[in-house]
Amino acid sequence: GPCMAEMTHLEKLKEKYKGNSDIEIVSLSIDDTNKIWLKNLEKRKPGGTQWRINRSKLSDYSVTSIPRCIVIDKNFDVVSLYAPNPSDPSISKMMKTLANNNLK
């Protein structure tokens, strides 16, 4: 679905900020079961941190549709509850600001 369409762009962001201690990209899956989630991970072999979460745990963040990008700074303050998707070029500006311009 729409999340899978963003995965290529997300992997590129992960690679761009790999090794930058100011940036950690975490992928959250709302797959209904571990079996489905693990099968997807095995197929895609994504890099970085992968978590599965129950949809109800995201209610504080008003997640009603996917994909949904939330940016949280290293002090755990929410920067944007509705950040641009990885395919949107404006996400790079936001990430660069958070990375304090320490790009590789």
Short mmCIF file of N, CA and C in Angstrom, two decimals:
data_model
loop_
_atom_site.label_atom_id
_atom_site.label_comp_id
_atom_site.label_asym_id
_atom_site.label_seq_id
_atom_site.Cartn_x
_atom_site.Cartn_y
_atom_site.Cartn_z
N GLY A 1 0.81 -1.19 0.00
CA GLY A 1 0.00 0.00 0.00
C GLY A 1 0.85 1.26 0.00
N PRO A 2 0.29 2.34 0.47
CA PRO A 2 0.99 3.62 0.44
C PRO A 2 2.28 3.63 1.25
N CYS A 3 2.32 2.87 2.33
CA CYS A 3 3.57 2.81 3.12
C CYS A 3 4.69 2.17 2.32
N MET A 4 4.34 1.10 1.63
CA MET A 4 5.36 0.40 0.85
C MET A 4 5.92 1.29 -0.26
N ALA A 5 5.11 2.18 -0.79
CA ALA A 5 5.57 3.10 -1.83
C ALA A 5 6.62 4.07 -1.30
N GLU A 6 6.62 4.31 0.00
CA GLU A 6 7.58 5.24 0.61
C GLU A 6 8.89 4.55 1.03
N MET A 7 8.91 3.23 1.05
CA MET A 7 10.06 2.50 1.61
C MET A 7 11.37 2.80 0.90
N THR A 8 11.37 2.89 -0.41
CA THR A 8 12.61 3.19 -1.14
C THR A 8 13.17 4.54 -0.69
N HIS A 9 12.29 5.51 -0.56
CA HIS A 9 12.71 6.85 -0.14
C HIS A 9 13.19 6.84 1.32
N LEU A 10 12.52 6.06 2.15
CA LEU A 10 12.92 5.96 3.55
C LEU A 10 14.31 5.33 3.66
N GLU A 11 14.57 4.30 2.89
CA GLU A 11 15.89 3.66 2.93
C GLU A 11 16.98 4.63 2.47
N LYS A 12 16.68 5.50 1.52
CA LYS A 12 17.65 6.51 1.07
C LYS A 12 17.93 7.51 2.20
N LEU A 13 16.89 7.92 2.93
CA LEU A 13 17.10 8.82 4.08
C LEU A 13 17.96 8.15 5.13
N LYS A 14 17.69 6.88 5.41
CA LYS A 14 18.48 6.15 6.40
C LYS A 14 19.95 6.13 5.99
N GLU A 15 20.20 5.89 4.72
CA GLU A 15 21.58 5.84 4.24
C GLU A 15 22.24 7.21 4.33
N LYS A 16 21.49 8.25 3.99
CA LYS A 16 22.04 9.61 4.03
C LYS A 16 22.49 10.01 5.43
N TYR A 17 21.73 9.60 6.44
CA TYR A 17 22.03 10.00 7.81
C TYR A 17 22.71 8.90 8.63
N LYS A 18 23.11 7.85 7.97
CA LYS A 18 23.80 6.75 8.64
C LYS A 18 25.07 7.28 9.30
N GLY A 19 25.25 6.97 10.56
CA GLY A 19 26.44 7.43 11.27
C GLY A 19 26.30 8.80 11.90
N ASN A 20 25.20 9.49 11.66
CA ASN A 20 24.98 10.80 12.25
C ASN A 20 24.28 10.60 13.59
N SER A 21 24.96 10.91 14.67
CA SER A 21 24.42 10.65 16.01
C SER A 21 23.22 11.54 16.36
N ASP A 22 22.95 12.56 15.56
CA ASP A 22 21.81 13.43 15.81
C ASP A 22 20.51 12.89 15.19
N ILE A 23 20.61 11.85 14.37
CA ILE A 23 19.45 11.33 13.65
C ILE A 23 19.31 9.83 13.89
N GLU A 24 18.11 9.41 14.25
CA GLU A 24 17.76 7.99 14.33
C GLU A 24 16.41 7.84 13.66
N ILE A 25 16.35 7.03 12.64
CA ILE A 25 15.10 6.80 11.93
C ILE A 25 14.55 5.46 12.39
N VAL A 26 13.34 5.49 12.91
CA VAL A 26 12.69 4.29 13.43
C VAL A 26 11.44 4.04 12.60
N SER A 27 11.31 2.83 12.10
CA SER A 27 10.12 2.44 11.35
C SER A 27 9.18 1.70 12.27
N LEU A 28 7.95 2.16 12.33
CA LEU A 28 6.91 1.49 13.12
C LEU A 28 5.93 0.83 12.18
N SER A 29 5.68 -0.43 12.41
CA SER A 29 4.68 -1.15 11.64
C SER A 29 3.43 -1.32 12.49
N ILE A 30 2.28 -1.22 11.84
CA ILE A 30 1.03 -1.49 12.54
C ILE A 30 0.42 -2.79 12.01
N ASP A 31 1.26 -3.67 11.48
CA ASP A 31 0.78 -4.99 11.06
C ASP A 31 0.08 -5.64 12.24
N ASP A 32 -0.96 -6.39 11.94
CA ASP A 32 -1.77 -6.99 12.99
C ASP A 32 -1.08 -8.10 13.77
N THR A 33 -0.15 -8.80 13.13
CA THR A 33 0.52 -9.91 13.82
C THR A 33 2.02 -9.86 13.58
N ASN A 34 2.76 -10.48 14.49
CA ASN A 34 4.21 -10.61 14.30
C ASN A 34 4.53 -11.40 13.05
N LYS A 35 3.72 -12.42 12.76
CA LYS A 35 3.97 -13.27 11.59
C LYS A 35 3.97 -12.44 10.30
N ILE A 36 2.95 -11.61 10.14
CA ILE A 36 2.86 -10.75 8.94
C ILE A 36 4.04 -9.78 8.90
N TRP A 37 4.33 -9.17 10.03
CA TRP A 37 5.41 -8.18 10.11
C TRP A 37 6.76 -8.82 9.80
N LEU A 38 7.04 -9.95 10.41
CA LEU A 38 8.33 -10.62 10.19
C LEU A 38 8.47 -11.10 8.75
N LYS A 39 7.39 -11.54 8.15
CA LYS A 39 7.43 -11.96 6.74
C LYS A 39 7.79 -10.77 5.85
N ASN A 40 7.21 -9.62 6.15
CA ASN A 40 7.51 -8.41 5.39
C ASN A 40 8.98 -8.01 5.56
N LEU A 41 9.48 -8.07 6.79
CA LEU A 41 10.88 -7.72 7.04
C LEU A 41 11.81 -8.66 6.30
N GLU A 42 11.49 -9.95 6.31
CA GLU A 42 12.32 -10.93 5.61
C GLU A 42 12.36 -10.64 4.11
N LYS A 43 11.23 -10.25 3.57
CA LYS A 43 11.14 -9.95 2.14
C LYS A 43 11.92 -8.69 1.77
N ARG A 44 11.75 -7.63 2.55
CA ARG A 44 12.36 -6.32 2.24
C ARG A 44 13.79 -6.17 2.73
N LYS A 45 14.12 -6.81 3.83
CA LYS A 45 15.44 -6.69 4.47
C LYS A 45 15.84 -5.22 4.68
N PRO A 46 14.98 -4.48 5.39
CA PRO A 46 15.27 -3.06 5.60
C PRO A 46 16.41 -2.87 6.60
N GLY A 47 17.05 -1.74 6.50
CA GLY A 47 18.07 -1.39 7.48
C GLY A 47 17.46 -0.63 8.63
N GLY A 48 18.25 -0.40 9.63
CA GLY A 48 17.81 0.45 10.73
C GLY A 48 16.90 -0.23 11.73
N THR A 49 16.32 0.58 12.56
CA THR A 49 15.48 0.13 13.66
C THR A 49 14.05 -0.13 13.17
N GLN A 50 13.56 -1.32 13.45
CA GLN A 50 12.21 -1.73 13.04
C GLN A 50 11.42 -2.14 14.27
N TRP A 51 10.24 -1.59 14.44
CA TRP A 51 9.37 -1.95 15.56
C TRP A 51 7.97 -2.22 15.03
N ARG A 52 7.25 -3.04 15.75
CA ARG A 52 5.83 -3.25 15.48
C ARG A 52 5.08 -2.74 16.70
N ILE A 53 3.99 -2.02 16.46
CA ILE A 53 3.23 -1.42 17.55
C ILE A 53 1.74 -1.63 17.32
N ASN A 54 1.01 -1.77 18.38
CA ASN A 54 -0.44 -1.85 18.29
C ASN A 54 -0.97 -0.48 17.91
N ARG A 55 -1.86 -0.44 16.94
CA ARG A 55 -2.42 0.84 16.46
C ARG A 55 -2.95 1.72 17.59
N SER A 56 -3.57 1.10 18.58
CA SER A 56 -4.16 1.88 19.67
C SER A 56 -3.12 2.67 20.45
N LYS A 57 -1.88 2.23 20.44
CA LYS A 57 -0.81 2.93 21.17
C LYS A 57 -0.45 4.25 20.49
N LEU A 58 -0.92 4.45 19.28
CA LEU A 58 -0.61 5.67 18.54
C LEU A 58 -1.69 6.73 18.66
N SER A 59 -2.71 6.48 19.45
CA SER A 59 -3.83 7.41 19.54
C SER A 59 -3.42 8.79 20.06
N ASP A 60 -2.43 8.84 20.93
CA ASP A 60 -1.96 10.14 21.44
C ASP A 60 -1.36 11.01 20.33
N TYR A 61 -0.98 10.37 19.23
CA TYR A 61 -0.37 11.09 18.12
C TYR A 61 -1.35 11.32 16.97
N SER A 62 -2.61 11.04 17.21
CA SER A 62 -3.68 11.26 16.22
C SER A 62 -3.40 10.57 14.88
N VAL A 63 -2.83 9.39 14.94
CA VAL A 63 -2.56 8.65 13.71
C VAL A 63 -3.86 8.02 13.23
N THR A 64 -4.34 8.51 12.10
CA THR A 64 -5.58 7.99 11.54
C THR A 64 -5.39 7.45 10.13
N SER A 65 -4.23 7.68 9.56
CA SER A 65 -3.94 7.15 8.23
C SER A 65 -2.45 6.86 8.13
N ILE A 66 -2.10 6.06 7.13
CA ILE A 66 -0.71 5.72 6.90
C ILE A 66 -0.39 5.96 5.43
N PRO A 67 0.84 6.24 5.08
CA PRO A 67 1.97 6.39 5.99
C PRO A 67 1.86 7.68 6.79
N ARG A 68 2.50 7.68 7.90
CA ARG A 68 2.50 8.85 8.78
C ARG A 68 3.91 9.04 9.31
N CYS A 69 4.43 10.20 9.14
CA CYS A 69 5.78 10.51 9.61
C CYS A 69 5.69 11.50 10.76
N ILE A 70 6.33 11.15 11.83
CA ILE A 70 6.40 11.99 13.02
C ILE A 70 7.87 12.23 13.29
N VAL A 71 8.24 13.48 13.50
CA VAL A 71 9.63 13.81 13.80
C VAL A 71 9.73 14.23 15.26
N ILE A 72 10.61 13.55 15.97
CA ILE A 72 10.86 13.82 17.38
C ILE A 72 12.34 14.10 17.53
N ASP A 73 12.69 15.17 18.22
CA ASP A 73 14.11 15.50 18.35
C ASP A 73 14.78 14.62 19.40
N LYS A 74 16.11 14.80 19.54
CA LYS A 74 16.85 13.92 20.44
C LYS A 74 16.53 14.16 21.91
N ASN A 75 15.78 15.23 22.21
CA ASN A 75 15.30 15.47 23.57
C ASN A 75 13.89 14.92 23.76
N PHE A 76 13.41 14.20 22.76
CA PHE A 76 12.07 13.59 22.74
C PHE A 76 10.94 14.62 22.69
N ASP A 77 11.24 15.80 22.16
CA ASP A 77 10.21 16.79 21.90
C ASP A 77 9.68 16.57 20.49
N VAL A 78 8.36 16.64 20.32
CA VAL A 78 7.76 16.46 19.01
C VAL A 78 8.04 17.70 18.17
N VAL A 79 8.71 17.50 17.05
CA VAL A 79 9.00 18.59 16.12
C VAL A 79 7.83 18.75 15.15
N SER A 80 7.31 17.61 14.68
CA SER A 80 6.18 17.64 13.77
C SER A 80 5.38 16.35 13.88
N LEU A 81 4.09 16.48 14.15
CA LEU A 81 3.20 15.32 14.15
C LEU A 81 2.81 14.94 12.72
N TYR A 82 2.99 15.85 11.80
CA TYR A 82 2.62 15.62 10.40
C TYR A 82 3.79 16.00 9.50
N ALA A 83 4.91 15.34 9.70
CA ALA A 83 6.10 15.62 8.90
C ALA A 83 5.89 15.12 7.47
N PRO A 84 6.64 15.69 6.54
CA PRO A 84 6.54 15.23 5.16
C PRO A 84 6.97 13.76 5.04
N ASN A 85 6.41 13.07 4.09
CA ASN A 85 6.82 11.69 3.81
C ASN A 85 8.25 11.68 3.27
N PRO A 86 8.92 10.56 3.35
CA PRO A 86 10.29 10.47 2.85
C PRO A 86 10.45 10.85 1.37
N SER A 87 9.40 10.70 0.58
CA SER A 87 9.48 11.06 -0.84
C SER A 87 9.37 12.56 -1.08
N ASP A 88 8.97 13.31 -0.07
CA ASP A 88 8.81 14.76 -0.19
C ASP A 88 10.16 15.43 0.06
N PRO A 89 10.66 16.19 -0.91
CA PRO A 89 11.97 16.83 -0.74
C PRO A 89 12.08 17.73 0.50
N SER A 90 10.98 18.25 0.99
CA SER A 90 11.05 19.15 2.15
C SER A 90 11.47 18.43 3.43
N ILE A 91 11.39 17.11 3.47
CA ILE A 91 11.84 16.38 4.66
C ILE A 91 13.34 16.56 4.85
N SER A 92 14.07 16.72 3.76
CA SER A 92 15.53 16.88 3.85
C SER A 92 15.90 18.14 4.62
N LYS A 93 15.15 19.23 4.41
CA LYS A 93 15.42 20.47 5.13
C LYS A 93 15.20 20.28 6.63
N MET A 94 14.13 19.61 6.98
CA MET A 94 13.83 19.35 8.38
C MET A 94 14.91 18.47 9.02
N MET A 95 15.32 17.43 8.31
CA MET A 95 16.35 16.52 8.82
C MET A 95 17.69 17.23 8.95
N LYS A 96 18.01 18.06 7.99
CA LYS A 96 19.27 18.79 8.02
C LYS A 96 19.33 19.71 9.24
N THR A 97 18.22 20.37 9.54
CA THR A 97 18.15 21.23 10.71
C THR A 97 18.37 20.42 11.98
N LEU A 98 17.72 19.27 12.07
CA LEU A 98 17.88 18.42 13.25
C LEU A 98 19.29 17.87 13.38
N ALA A 99 19.92 17.64 12.25
CA ALA A 99 21.27 17.08 12.25
C ALA A 99 22.33 18.15 12.47
N ASN A 100 21.89 19.36 12.72
CA ASN A 100 22.82 20.47 12.92
C ASN A 100 23.83 20.59 11.81
N ASN A 101 23.35 20.30 10.59
CA ASN A 101 24.18 20.39 9.39
C ASN A 101 25.40 19.47 9.43
N ASN A 102 25.38 18.42 10.22
CA ASN A 102 26.49 17.47 10.30
C ASN A 102 26.27 16.31 9.34
N LEU A 103 26.11 16.59 8.06
CA LEU A 103 25.89 15.54 7.08
C LEU A 103 27.20 14.85 6.77
N LYS A 104 27.08 13.57 6.34
CA LYS A 104 28.30 12.86 5.97
C LYS A 104 28.82 13.35 4.65
#
